[in-house]
Amino acid sequence: MTPAILLPLPLILPFATAVLAFLFRRNREGRWISVTGAALMLLAGIALLARVLAEGPIAAQMGDWPAPFGITLVADTLSAVMVVITGITALAVAVYAAADITAEMEEQGYHALFQVLIAGVCGAFLTGDLFNLYVWFEVMLISSFGLLVMGGKRIQLDAGIKYVTLNLISTILFLSGIGLLYGVTGTLNLADLHFAVQDADPGLVTVIAAMFLVGFGVKAAVFPLFFWLPAAYHAPSFSVSAVFAGLLTKVGVYALMRMFTLVFTQDVAFTHGLLLWIAVLTMITGVLGAAAQSDFRRILSFHIVSQIGYMVLGLALLTPLALMGAVFYLVHHIIVKANLFLVSGVANRIAGGTDIERIGGLYKGAPLLSLLFLIPAFSLAGFPPLSGFWAKYVLVKASLDLQLWWVAAAALAVGLMTIYSMTKIWGRAFWAPHPTGALPRLSSLPLGDRMALLLPIAAMATLTVVIGLFPEPFVQVATRAADELLDPTAYIAAVLGDRS
Amino acid sequence: METLVALMVGALVAAAVYLMLARNVLRFLFGLILISNAANLLIFASGGLTPESPPLIEYGAAAPPEGVANALPQALVLTAIVIGFGLFAFALVLVYRGYQNLGTLDSDEMRLAEPEERA
């Protein structure tokens, strides 16, 4: 397949699935359209990754207008890896949704919105110009708004208002940044910008870089811009919060990684110094927030914040090892975090709530679920030999290589605190008996629901263990992604052709 | 001309920030509408406000002749206006539904999703 087919495929498939799923929304079997669409998208992503690993970055000009004038789709190793991991998450959540989403929500078009969200996420990963990045962000945002308030419970409306307003502010900042950058450089193609900013006034470019930092920072939920996240992610249905937790903030991190390695490298001492402070404060505030919560999903939401800090840390250090750690962390985190939210959904179904003070007995009644919780929870906290251990190890090593002792110490301390809040969930929800004396059992669910809920959780837990036990190939791919980020020559050559 | 538009963008942003500092969610939304229009004007102005001829390409030619206005900022602004309009329509309906169900427009009283910490 030529790049002109391979690159748009991960966007076309979810959009086509969305149209089909919308047409069949009143049909109970419409959900299998969503599952099939997600599976096909995953296959397209794998084909793309295989091609990129074999040939290096590939690009396609939509409508045959040459770059930098036309719309460019481009995939380097990082983009392709992100598309594959999006496919994995989408497939897992689509299967899970078969048992989690009510018929009423399906009739309102849940599956169609979900597929549009996936298309938006893939678009943001694959686009090669800044204005299209904005458009894909909007596609992603508007469908996430719909998913967040779908069902119309009072808590969802409250969470929705906060989520919508704060995300709109960040979008407008991002858009203003695009306008100013266009005014200064006269181009919006990312590869072209790499050269254009070097001729521009460095002071102006740094100001614009700060605007992008704030705009993407809100989306990525970094300190001090993360307050919308723990206010919103615990309100929607469990499938929705799992896909939000896995993918949405990570698009912000991806955008930061792309912009601050490809475009804004003219004043590294300022921008990446700022990123370093942001990263450390994000890690610490997130984990302290988690320690104060007593709702299953709110604890996990605050953990997202602290984990984002680790990824931004990798970007801020800007060494090959640190960037490799950030990419590895990104992939590991999406799998683990989405999985933990899925587990919280099962706990809610069988124990009757997510407030850990009011449920219990999950270990006694559902030992299998407890095991499936422990794997991602230990991985998140960084126990060897699970995937999180390698991710944290690399980042701590990278900070020590730069003699940043305090950063490494903070990263380790935050890891310890993560274990503390995970044991809180374990101790109350799983170990202690249920306050009403009831015994939550998986067998209380119908067999079909049990399969749909547990299969994705078990598959993602297995993936975590596999990454942990055989990290070598994953590290190699991450190293390659990091090398391409630090030396974007191949990326630029793929986009601009001979002009570079 | 650019200076005038720049001053207007500044005035719009100032008014928007003033409105967005209010606790009333509806005022906040009005502020958001203002600031989004300011952003659109900003893109428009940063593309250069040139009183040149329209960017029409002669039949058979690949590029317009010298001295035409830049059409790209207009395309960008148009896209941004359409997207912004859609988002505000959604946000307005959301706030209305929120007002119906929560019975308040005061953001300080919306504590369902973020309950006060139990001491």
Coordinates of C-alpha atoms in Angstrom, one line a residue:
Chain A
M1 CA 0.0 0.0 0.0
T2 CA 1.2 3.5 -0.8
P3 CA 1.6 6.0 2.0
A4 CA -1.4 7.9 0.4
I5 CA -3.6 5.0 1.4
L6 CA -1.8 3.8 4.5
L7 CA -1.8 7.1 6.3
P8 CA -5.4 8.2 6.0
L9 CA -6.7 4.7 6.8
P10 CA -6.6 5.0 10.6
L11 CA -8.8 8.1 10.1
I12 CA -11.2 6.8 7.5
L13 CA -12.0 3.5 9.3
P14 CA -13.3 5.1 12.5
F15 CA -15.2 7.7 10.6
A16 CA -16.8 5.1 8.4
T17 CA -17.6 3.0 11.5
A18 CA -19.1 6.0 13.1
V19 CA -21.5 6.6 10.2
L20 CA -22.5 2.9 10.2
A21 CA -22.8 2.7 14.0
F22 CA -25.0 5.8 13.9
L23 CA -27.3 4.3 11.3
F24 CA -27.6 1.1 13.3
R25 CA -27.9 2.8 16.7
R26 CA -31.3 1.4 17.5
N27 CA -30.2 -2.1 16.7
R28 CA -28.7 -4.0 19.7
E29 CA -26.1 -5.6 17.4
G30 CA -24.8 -2.1 16.4
R31 CA -22.2 -2.5 19.1
W32 CA -20.4 -5.2 17.1
I33 CA -19.9 -2.7 14.3
S34 CA -18.0 -0.6 16.8
V35 CA -15.9 -3.6 17.8
T36 CA -15.2 -4.5 14.2
G37 CA -14.3 -1.0 13.3
A38 CA -11.9 -0.7 16.2
A39 CA -10.2 -4.0 15.3
L40 CA -9.8 -2.9 11.7
M41 CA -8.3 0.4 12.8
L42 CA -5.8 -1.5 15.0
L43 CA -4.8 -3.6 12.0
A44 CA -4.3 -0.4 9.9
G45 CA -2.2 1.0 12.7
I46 CA 0.0 -2.1 12.9
A47 CA 0.5 -2.0 9.1
L48 CA 1.5 1.6 9.4
L49 CA 3.9 0.9 12.2
A50 CA 5.5 -2.0 10.3
R51 CA 6.0 0.3 7.3
V52 CA 7.5 3.1 9.4
L53 CA 9.8 0.6 11.1
A54 CA 11.0 -0.7 7.8
E55 CA 11.4 2.5 5.9
G56 CA 11.6 5.4 8.4
P57 CA 9.1 8.3 8.5
I58 CA 6.5 8.4 5.7
A59 CA 4.3 11.3 4.6
A60 CA 1.4 11.8 2.2
Q61 CA 0.1 15.1 0.7
M62 CA -3.6 15.2 0.7
G63 CA -5.1 16.5 -2.6
D64 CA -1.6 16.4 -4.1
W65 CA -0.7 20.0 -3.1
P66 CA 3.0 19.9 -2.3
A67 CA 4.1 20.7 1.2
P68 CA 4.2 23.2 2.9
F69 CA 1.1 24.4 1.1
G70 CA -1.2 21.4 1.2
I71 CA -2.4 19.2 4.1
T72 CA 0.2 16.8 5.1
L73 CA -0.2 13.5 6.9
V74 CA 3.0 12.2 8.3
A75 CA 4.0 9.3 10.5
D76 CA 7.3 8.8 12.3
T77 CA 7.9 6.0 14.8
L78 CA 6.3 8.0 17.7
S79 CA 3.1 8.7 15.7
A80 CA 2.8 5.1 14.4
V81 CA 3.3 3.7 17.9
M82 CA 0.6 6.1 19.3
V83 CA -1.8 5.0 16.5
V84 CA -1.3 1.3 17.4
I85 CA -1.8 2.0 21.1
T86 CA -4.9 4.0 20.3
G87 CA -6.2 1.0 18.4
I88 CA -5.5 -1.4 21.3
T89 CA -7.3 0.9 23.7
A90 CA -10.2 1.5 21.3
L91 CA -10.7 -2.3 20.8
A92 CA -10.5 -3.1 24.5
V93 CA -13.0 -0.3 25.4
A94 CA -15.3 -1.2 22.5
V95 CA -15.6 -4.8 23.8
Y96 CA -16.0 -3.6 27.4
A97 CA -18.7 -1.1 26.3
A98 CA -20.8 -4.0 25.0
A99 CA -21.6 -4.8 28.7
D100 CA -21.2 -1.4 30.2
I101 CA -23.2 0.9 28.0
T102 CA -26.9 1.0 28.5
A103 CA -29.4 0.6 25.5
E104 CA -30.5 4.2 26.1
M105 CA -27.0 5.5 25.6
E106 CA -26.6 3.4 22.5
E107 CA -29.7 4.9 21.0
Q108 CA -28.3 8.3 21.7
G109 CA -25.4 7.4 19.5
Y110 CA -22.7 6.3 21.9
H111 CA -20.8 4.1 19.5
A112 CA -20.7 6.8 16.7
L113 CA -19.4 9.4 19.1
F114 CA -16.8 7.0 20.4
Q115 CA -15.5 6.3 16.9
V116 CA -15.3 10.0 16.1
L117 CA -13.3 10.4 19.3
I118 CA -10.9 7.7 18.1
A119 CA -10.6 9.3 14.7
G120 CA -9.8 12.7 16.3
V121 CA -7.1 11.1 18.4
C122 CA -5.5 9.4 15.4
G123 CA -5.8 12.6 13.4
A124 CA -3.9 14.5 16.0
F125 CA -1.1 11.9 16.0
L126 CA -0.8 11.8 12.2
T127 CA -1.2 15.4 11.1
G128 CA 1.8 17.3 9.8
D129 CA 0.6 20.8 10.2
L130 CA -0.4 23.0 13.1
F131 CA -3.9 24.2 11.9
N132 CA -5.0 20.6 11.3
L133 CA -3.7 19.7 14.7
Y134 CA -6.2 22.3 16.0
V135 CA -9.0 20.8 13.9
W136 CA -8.3 17.3 15.1
F137 CA -8.2 18.5 18.7
E138 CA -11.7 20.0 18.1
V139 CA -13.0 16.8 16.6
M140 CA -11.7 15.0 19.7
L141 CA -13.1 17.6 22.1
I142 CA -16.6 17.9 20.8
S143 CA -17.1 14.1 20.8
S144 CA -15.6 13.9 24.3
F145 CA -18.0 16.6 25.4
G146 CA -20.9 14.5 24.1
L147 CA -19.6 11.3 25.7
L148 CA -19.0 13.0 29.1
V149 CA -22.5 14.3 29.5
M150 CA -24.3 11.4 27.8
G151 CA -26.8 10.0 30.2
G152 CA -27.4 13.4 31.7
K153 CA -26.9 12.7 35.4
R154 CA -26.6 15.8 37.6
I155 CA -22.9 15.0 38.5
Q156 CA -22.2 14.7 34.7
L157 CA -23.6 18.1 34.0
D158 CA -21.6 19.6 36.7
A159 CA -18.4 17.9 35.6
G160 CA -19.3 18.7 32.0
I161 CA -19.5 22.5 32.6
K162 CA -16.0 22.5 34.1
Y163 CA -14.5 20.2 31.5
V164 CA -16.0 22.1 28.6
T165 CA -15.2 25.6 29.8
L166 CA -11.6 25.0 30.7
N167 CA -10.9 23.0 27.6
L168 CA -12.3 25.8 25.5
I169 CA -10.0 28.3 27.1
S170 CA -7.0 26.1 26.3
T171 CA -8.2 25.7 22.7
I172 CA -8.5 29.5 22.2
L173 CA -5.0 30.0 23.6
F174 CA -3.7 27.3 21.2
L175 CA -5.5 29.0 18.3
S176 CA -4.1 32.4 19.2
G177 CA -0.6 30.8 19.3
I178 CA -1.2 29.4 15.8
G179 CA -2.2 32.9 14.6
L180 CA 0.9 34.6 16.1
L181 CA 3.2 31.9 14.9
Y182 CA 1.8 32.2 11.4
G183 CA 2.3 36.0 11.6
V184 CA 5.9 35.6 12.6
T185 CA 7.0 32.7 10.3
G186 CA 4.4 32.6 7.4
T187 CA 4.0 28.9 7.6
L188 CA 2.1 26.3 9.6
N189 CA 3.7 23.1 8.3
L190 CA 5.6 21.5 11.2
A191 CA 8.6 20.5 9.2
D192 CA 8.7 23.9 7.5
L193 CA 8.4 25.6 10.9
H194 CA 11.5 23.8 12.0
F195 CA 13.5 26.0 9.7
A196 CA 11.3 29.1 9.8
V197 CA 11.6 29.7 13.5
Q198 CA 15.4 29.8 13.2
D199 CA 15.1 33.0 11.1
A200 CA 12.4 34.6 13.3
D201 CA 13.0 36.9 16.3
P202 CA 13.9 34.5 19.1
G203 CA 12.2 36.6 21.8
L204 CA 8.9 36.5 19.9
V205 CA 9.2 32.8 19.3
T206 CA 9.8 32.1 22.9
V207 CA 6.6 34.0 23.9
I208 CA 4.6 32.0 21.4
A209 CA 6.2 28.8 22.7
A210 CA 5.0 29.8 26.2
M211 CA 1.4 30.2 24.8
F212 CA 1.6 26.7 23.3
L213 CA 3.0 25.4 26.5
V214 CA -0.1 26.7 28.4
G215 CA -2.5 25.6 25.7
F216 CA -1.2 22.0 25.5
G217 CA -0.5 22.1 29.2
V218 CA -4.2 22.4 30.0
K219 CA -4.9 19.5 27.6
A220 CA -2.2 17.4 29.1
A221 CA -3.3 18.3 32.7
V222 CA 0.1 19.5 34.0
F223 CA 0.6 21.6 37.2
P224 CA -1.0 24.1 37.7
L225 CA -3.6 23.6 34.9
F226 CA -5.0 20.2 35.8
F227 CA -8.0 21.0 38.0
W228 CA -10.5 20.1 35.3
L229 CA -9.3 16.5 35.1
P230 CA -10.1 15.2 38.6
A231 CA -13.4 17.2 38.4
A232 CA -14.5 15.4 35.3
Y233 CA -13.0 12.0 34.8
H234 CA -15.0 10.2 37.5
A235 CA -18.4 11.4 36.3
P236 CA -19.2 9.6 33.0
S237 CA -19.8 5.9 32.4
F238 CA -16.8 3.6 33.0
S239 CA -16.0 2.9 29.3
V240 CA -15.9 6.6 28.6
S241 CA -13.7 7.4 31.6
A242 CA -11.3 4.6 30.6
V243 CA -10.8 5.9 27.1
F244 CA -10.5 9.5 28.4
A245 CA -7.9 8.4 31.0
G246 CA -6.0 6.3 28.5
L247 CA -5.9 8.6 25.5
L248 CA -7.1 12.2 25.8
T249 CA -4.5 13.7 28.1
K250 CA -1.8 11.8 26.2
V251 CA -2.7 13.7 23.0
G252 CA -1.7 16.8 24.9
V253 CA 1.6 15.2 25.9
Y254 CA 2.2 14.0 22.4
A255 CA 1.6 17.6 21.1
L256 CA 4.0 19.0 23.6
M257 CA 6.6 16.4 22.6
R258 CA 6.2 17.1 18.9
M259 CA 6.3 20.9 19.3
F260 CA 9.1 21.1 21.8
T261 CA 11.4 18.8 19.9
L262 CA 10.6 19.8 16.3
V263 CA 9.7 23.5 16.4
F264 CA 10.6 25.2 19.7
T265 CA 14.2 24.3 20.2
Q266 CA 15.6 27.8 19.8
D267 CA 15.7 28.6 23.6
V268 CA 16.0 25.2 25.3
A269 CA 17.4 26.7 28.5
F270 CA 14.2 28.6 29.1
T271 CA 11.4 26.4 27.7
H272 CA 12.8 23.0 28.8
G273 CA 13.9 24.5 32.2
L274 CA 10.3 25.6 32.7
L275 CA 9.1 22.1 31.6
L276 CA 11.4 20.5 34.2
W277 CA 9.8 22.5 37.0
I278 CA 6.3 21.8 35.6
A279 CA 7.1 18.1 35.5
V280 CA 8.3 17.8 39.1
L281 CA 5.5 19.9 40.5
T282 CA 2.9 17.9 38.4
M283 CA 4.2 14.6 39.8
I284 CA 4.1 15.8 43.4
T285 CA 0.7 17.6 43.4
G286 CA -0.9 14.8 41.5
V287 CA 0.1 12.1 43.9
L288 CA -0.7 14.2 47.0
G289 CA -4.1 14.8 45.6
A290 CA -4.6 11.1 45.1
A291 CA -3.6 10.5 48.7
A292 CA -6.5 12.7 49.9
Q293 CA -9.3 11.1 47.9
S294 CA -11.6 8.3 48.8
D295 CA -13.4 7.6 45.5
F296 CA -11.9 4.8 43.4
R297 CA -12.0 6.8 40.1
R298 CA -10.9 10.1 41.7
I299 CA -7.8 8.5 43.1
L300 CA -7.0 7.1 39.7
S301 CA -7.7 10.6 38.1
F302 CA -5.2 12.3 40.4
H303 CA -2.7 9.5 39.5
I304 CA -3.1 10.4 35.8
V305 CA -1.9 13.9 36.7
S306 CA 1.2 12.6 38.6
Q307 CA 2.1 10.2 35.8
I308 CA 1.8 13.0 33.2
G309 CA 4.6 14.6 35.2
Y310 CA 6.9 11.7 34.5
M311 CA 6.3 12.0 30.7
V312 CA 6.9 15.7 30.7
L313 CA 10.0 15.1 32.8
G314 CA 11.4 12.9 29.9
L315 CA 10.7 15.7 27.5
A316 CA 12.2 18.4 29.7
L317 CA 15.5 16.5 30.1
L318 CA 15.8 16.2 26.3
T319 CA 18.5 13.5 26.3
P320 CA 18.1 10.4 24.1
L321 CA 17.6 8.2 27.2
A322 CA 15.1 10.6 28.8
L323 CA 13.0 10.9 25.6
M324 CA 13.1 7.1 25.2
G325 CA 11.8 6.8 28.8
A326 CA 9.0 9.3 28.0
V327 CA 7.9 7.4 24.9
F328 CA 8.0 4.1 26.9
Y329 CA 6.1 5.7 29.8
L330 CA 3.5 7.0 27.4
V331 CA 2.7 3.6 26.0
H332 CA 2.9 1.8 29.3
H333 CA 0.7 4.4 31.0
I334 CA -2.1 4.3 28.4
I335 CA -2.5 0.5 28.8
V336 CA -2.3 0.5 32.6
K337 CA -4.4 3.5 33.2
A338 CA -7.3 2.5 30.9
N339 CA -7.1 -0.9 32.5
L340 CA -7.5 0.4 36.0
F341 CA -10.5 2.4 35.1
L342 CA -12.0 -0.7 33.5
V343 CA -11.4 -2.6 36.7
S344 CA -13.1 0.2 38.7
G345 CA -16.2 -0.3 36.5
V346 CA -16.4 -4.0 37.3
A347 CA -15.9 -3.2 41.0
N348 CA -18.8 -0.8 40.8
R349 CA -21.0 -3.4 39.1
I350 CA -20.5 -6.1 41.6
A351 CA -19.8 -4.2 44.8
G352 CA -22.3 -1.4 44.2
G353 CA -20.2 1.8 44.2
T354 CA -16.9 3.4 43.7
D355 CA -16.5 5.1 47.1
I356 CA -13.9 2.9 48.8
E357 CA -15.3 3.7 52.2
R358 CA -18.6 2.1 51.2
I359 CA -17.6 -1.0 49.4
G360 CA -15.4 -4.0 50.3
G361 CA -14.9 -7.7 50.2
L362 CA -13.7 -7.8 46.6
Y363 CA -10.8 -10.0 47.4
K364 CA -12.9 -12.6 49.2
G365 CA -15.7 -12.5 46.6
A366 CA -13.8 -12.0 43.4
P367 CA -10.2 -13.1 43.7
L368 CA -9.7 -13.1 39.9
L369 CA -10.7 -9.4 39.7
S370 CA -8.3 -8.7 42.6
L371 CA -5.4 -10.2 40.7
L372 CA -6.4 -8.2 37.6
F373 CA -6.4 -5.1 39.7
L374 CA -3.0 -5.8 41.3
I375 CA -1.1 -6.2 38.0
P376 CA -1.8 -2.7 36.6
A377 CA -1.7 -1.2 40.1
F378 CA 1.8 -2.6 40.8
S379 CA 2.8 -1.6 37.3
L380 CA 1.6 1.9 37.9
A381 CA 3.5 2.1 41.1
G382 CA 6.7 0.8 39.4
F383 CA 7.2 -2.7 40.9
P384 CA 9.6 -4.9 38.9
P385 CA 9.2 -6.8 36.7
L386 CA 6.1 -5.0 35.3
S387 CA 6.2 -2.4 32.6
G388 CA 6.1 0.6 35.0
F389 CA 9.3 -0.4 36.6
W390 CA 11.3 0.0 33.4
A391 CA 9.6 3.3 32.5
K392 CA 10.4 4.8 35.9
Y393 CA 13.9 3.2 36.0
V394 CA 14.9 4.8 32.7
L395 CA 13.6 8.3 33.7
V396 CA 15.4 8.1 37.1
K397 CA 18.6 7.0 35.4
A398 CA 18.3 9.8 32.8
S399 CA 18.0 12.4 35.6
L400 CA 20.9 10.9 37.5
D401 CA 23.0 11.1 34.3
L402 CA 22.4 14.8 34.3
Q403 CA 23.3 15.1 38.0
L404 CA 19.7 16.2 38.8
W405 CA 19.6 14.4 42.1
W406 CA 16.6 16.2 43.4
V407 CA 14.6 15.3 40.3
A408 CA 15.4 11.6 40.7
A409 CA 14.6 11.8 44.4
A410 CA 11.2 13.4 43.7
A411 CA 10.5 10.7 41.0
L412 CA 11.3 7.9 43.5
A413 CA 9.3 9.6 46.3
V414 CA 6.3 10.0 44.1
G415 CA 6.5 6.3 43.2
L416 CA 6.4 5.4 46.9
M417 CA 3.4 7.7 47.4
T418 CA 1.7 6.0 44.5
I419 CA 2.0 2.7 46.3
Y420 CA 0.5 4.3 49.4
S421 CA -2.7 5.4 47.6
M422 CA -2.9 2.0 45.8
T423 CA -2.7 0.2 49.0
K424 CA -5.5 2.4 50.2
I425 CA -7.8 1.2 47.4
W426 CA -6.6 -2.4 48.1
G427 CA -7.0 -2.2 51.9
R428 CA -10.5 -0.7 51.8
A429 CA -12.2 -2.0 48.6
F430 CA -10.6 -5.3 48.2
W431 CA -9.3 -6.6 51.6
A432 CA -11.7 -5.2 54.2
P433 CA -15.2 -6.8 54.4
H434 CA -18.1 -5.1 52.7
P435 CA -19.8 -2.7 55.2
T436 CA -23.2 -4.2 54.6
G437 CA -21.9 -7.7 54.9
A438 CA -22.6 -8.5 51.3
L439 CA -20.1 -10.6 49.3
P440 CA -19.5 -9.1 45.8
R441 CA -19.2 -12.0 43.3
L442 CA -18.3 -12.0 39.6
S443 CA -20.9 -14.8 39.2
S444 CA -23.7 -12.3 40.0
L445 CA -23.2 -10.9 36.4
P446 CA -24.6 -12.7 33.4
L447 CA -22.1 -14.8 31.5
G448 CA -22.0 -12.6 28.4
D449 CA -21.4 -9.5 30.4
R450 CA -18.7 -11.2 32.5
M451 CA -16.8 -12.2 29.3
A452 CA -17.2 -8.7 27.7
L453 CA -16.0 -7.0 31.0
L454 CA -13.1 -9.3 31.9
L455 CA -11.6 -10.2 28.5
P456 CA -10.3 -6.7 27.8
I457 CA -9.0 -6.3 31.3
A458 CA -7.2 -9.6 31.2
A459 CA -5.8 -8.9 27.7
M460 CA -4.4 -5.5 28.8
A461 CA -3.0 -6.9 32.0
T462 CA -1.2 -9.6 30.0
L463 CA 0.2 -6.9 27.7
T464 CA 1.6 -5.1 30.8
V465 CA 3.2 -8.3 32.0
V466 CA 4.7 -9.0 28.5
I467 CA 6.1 -5.5 28.3
G468 CA 7.6 -6.0 31.7
L469 CA 9.1 -9.4 31.1
F470 CA 10.3 -8.8 27.5
P471 CA 11.1 -5.1 27.4
E472 CA 13.8 -5.4 24.8
P473 CA 11.8 -4.9 21.6
F474 CA 9.6 -2.2 23.2
V475 CA 12.8 -0.3 24.3
Q476 CA 14.2 -0.6 20.8
V477 CA 11.1 1.0 19.3
A478 CA 11.1 3.7 21.9
T479 CA 14.8 4.4 21.4
R480 CA 14.1 4.8 17.7
A481 CA 11.2 7.1 18.3
A482 CA 13.4 9.2 20.7
D483 CA 16.3 9.3 18.1
E484 CA 13.9 10.6 15.5
L485 CA 12.5 13.2 17.8
L486 CA 16.0 14.5 18.6
D487 CA 17.2 14.4 15.0
P488 CA 14.1 15.2 12.8
T489 CA 16.1 15.2 9.5
A490 CA 14.3 12.1 8.2
Y491 CA 10.9 13.5 9.3
I492 CA 11.5 16.8 7.5
A493 CA 12.8 15.0 4.4
A494 CA 9.7 12.8 4.3
V495 CA 7.4 15.9 4.4
L496 CA 9.3 18.4 2.3
G497 CA 11.0 16.0 -0.1
D498 CA 13.9 17.6 -2.0
R499 CA 13.4 21.1 -0.6
S500 CA 15.1 20.3 2.7
Chain B
M1 CA -4.7 49.3 10.1
E2 CA -2.8 46.5 11.9
T3 CA -2.4 48.8 15.0
L4 CA -6.1 49.5 15.1
V5 CA -7.0 45.8 14.9
A6 CA -4.3 44.9 17.5
L7 CA -5.8 47.5 19.9
M8 CA -9.3 46.0 19.3
V9 CA -8.0 42.5 20.0
G10 CA -6.5 43.8 23.2
A11 CA -9.7 45.5 24.3
L12 CA -11.7 42.3 23.5
V13 CA -9.4 40.2 25.5
A14 CA -9.5 42.6 28.4
A15 CA -13.3 42.6 28.4
A16 CA -13.3 38.8 28.0
V17 CA -11.0 38.2 31.0
Y18 CA -13.1 40.6 33.1
L19 CA -16.3 38.6 32.2
M20 CA -14.6 35.2 32.8
L21 CA -13.5 36.1 36.3
A22 CA -17.2 36.1 37.3
R23 CA -18.6 33.2 39.2
N24 CA -21.7 33.3 37.0
V25 CA -21.2 30.6 34.4
L26 CA -23.3 32.5 31.8
R27 CA -21.1 35.6 32.1
F28 CA -18.1 33.2 31.8
L29 CA -19.5 31.9 28.5
F30 CA -20.0 35.4 27.2
G31 CA -16.4 36.1 28.0
L32 CA -15.4 33.0 26.2
I33 CA -17.3 34.1 23.1
L34 CA -15.5 37.5 23.2
I35 CA -12.0 35.9 23.6
S36 CA -12.7 33.5 20.8
N37 CA -13.6 36.4 18.5
A38 CA -10.4 38.1 19.6
A39 CA -8.4 35.0 18.6
N40 CA -10.1 35.0 15.2
L41 CA -9.2 38.7 14.7
L42 CA -5.7 38.0 15.8
I43 CA -5.2 35.3 13.2
F44 CA -6.7 37.6 10.6
A45 CA -4.4 40.5 11.5
S46 CA -1.3 38.4 11.8
G47 CA -1.7 37.3 8.2
G48 CA -1.2 40.9 7.2
L49 CA -4.0 43.3 6.4
T50 CA -3.2 44.3 2.8
P51 CA -5.4 46.4 0.6
E52 CA -4.4 44.4 -2.4
S53 CA -6.4 42.8 -5.2
P54 CA -8.3 39.5 -4.5
P55 CA -6.3 36.3 -4.8
L56 CA -7.7 35.1 -8.1
I57 CA -5.7 32.8 -10.3
E58 CA -5.9 33.2 -14.0
Y59 CA -7.2 30.3 -16.0
G60 CA -4.3 27.9 -16.8
A61 CA -1.9 29.5 -14.3
A62 CA -0.6 27.6 -11.3
A63 CA -0.1 30.6 -9.0
P64 CA -1.6 34.1 -8.6
P65 CA 0.3 37.1 -9.9
E66 CA 2.3 39.3 -7.5
G67 CA 0.6 41.7 -5.2
V68 CA -2.5 39.8 -4.2
A69 CA -3.9 39.5 -0.7
N70 CA -3.0 36.4 1.3
A71 CA -6.1 34.1 1.3
L72 CA -4.9 31.6 3.9
P73 CA -5.7 33.6 7.1
Q74 CA -9.2 34.0 5.8
A75 CA -9.6 30.2 5.3
L76 CA -8.1 29.6 8.8
V77 CA -10.5 32.2 10.4
L78 CA -13.5 30.8 8.6
T79 CA -12.7 27.3 9.9
A80 CA -12.1 28.6 13.4
I81 CA -15.4 30.5 13.4
V82 CA -17.4 27.5 12.3
I83 CA -15.7 25.2 14.9
G84 CA -16.1 27.9 17.6
F85 CA -19.7 28.3 16.8
G86 CA -20.4 24.6 17.2
L87 CA -18.6 24.5 20.5
F88 CA -20.5 27.5 21.9
A89 CA -23.8 26.1 20.8
F90 CA -22.9 23.0 22.8
A91 CA -21.6 24.9 25.8
L92 CA -24.7 27.1 25.9
V93 CA -27.1 24.1 25.8
L94 CA -24.9 22.4 28.5
V95 CA -25.1 25.4 30.8
Y96 CA -28.9 25.6 30.3
R97 CA -29.3 21.9 31.1
G98 CA -27.0 22.4 34.1
Y99 CA -29.1 25.4 35.2
Q100 CA -32.3 23.3 34.9
N101 CA -30.9 20.3 36.8
L102 CA -28.5 21.9 39.3
G103 CA -30.7 24.9 39.9
T104 CA -27.8 27.4 39.9
L105 CA -25.5 29.3 37.6
D106 CA -23.0 30.1 40.4
S107 CA -19.8 28.0 39.8
D108 CA -19.1 28.0 43.6
E109 CA -22.3 26.2 44.3
M110 CA -21.5 23.4 41.7
R111 CA -19.9 21.0 44.1
L112 CA -21.3 17.7 42.9
A113 CA -18.3 16.6 40.9
E114 CA -15.9 18.0 43.4
P115 CA -17.4 17.4 46.8
E116 CA -16.0 19.3 49.8
E117 CA -13.3 17.3 51.6
R118 CA -14.6 15.4 54.6
A119 CA -12.6 16.5 57.6

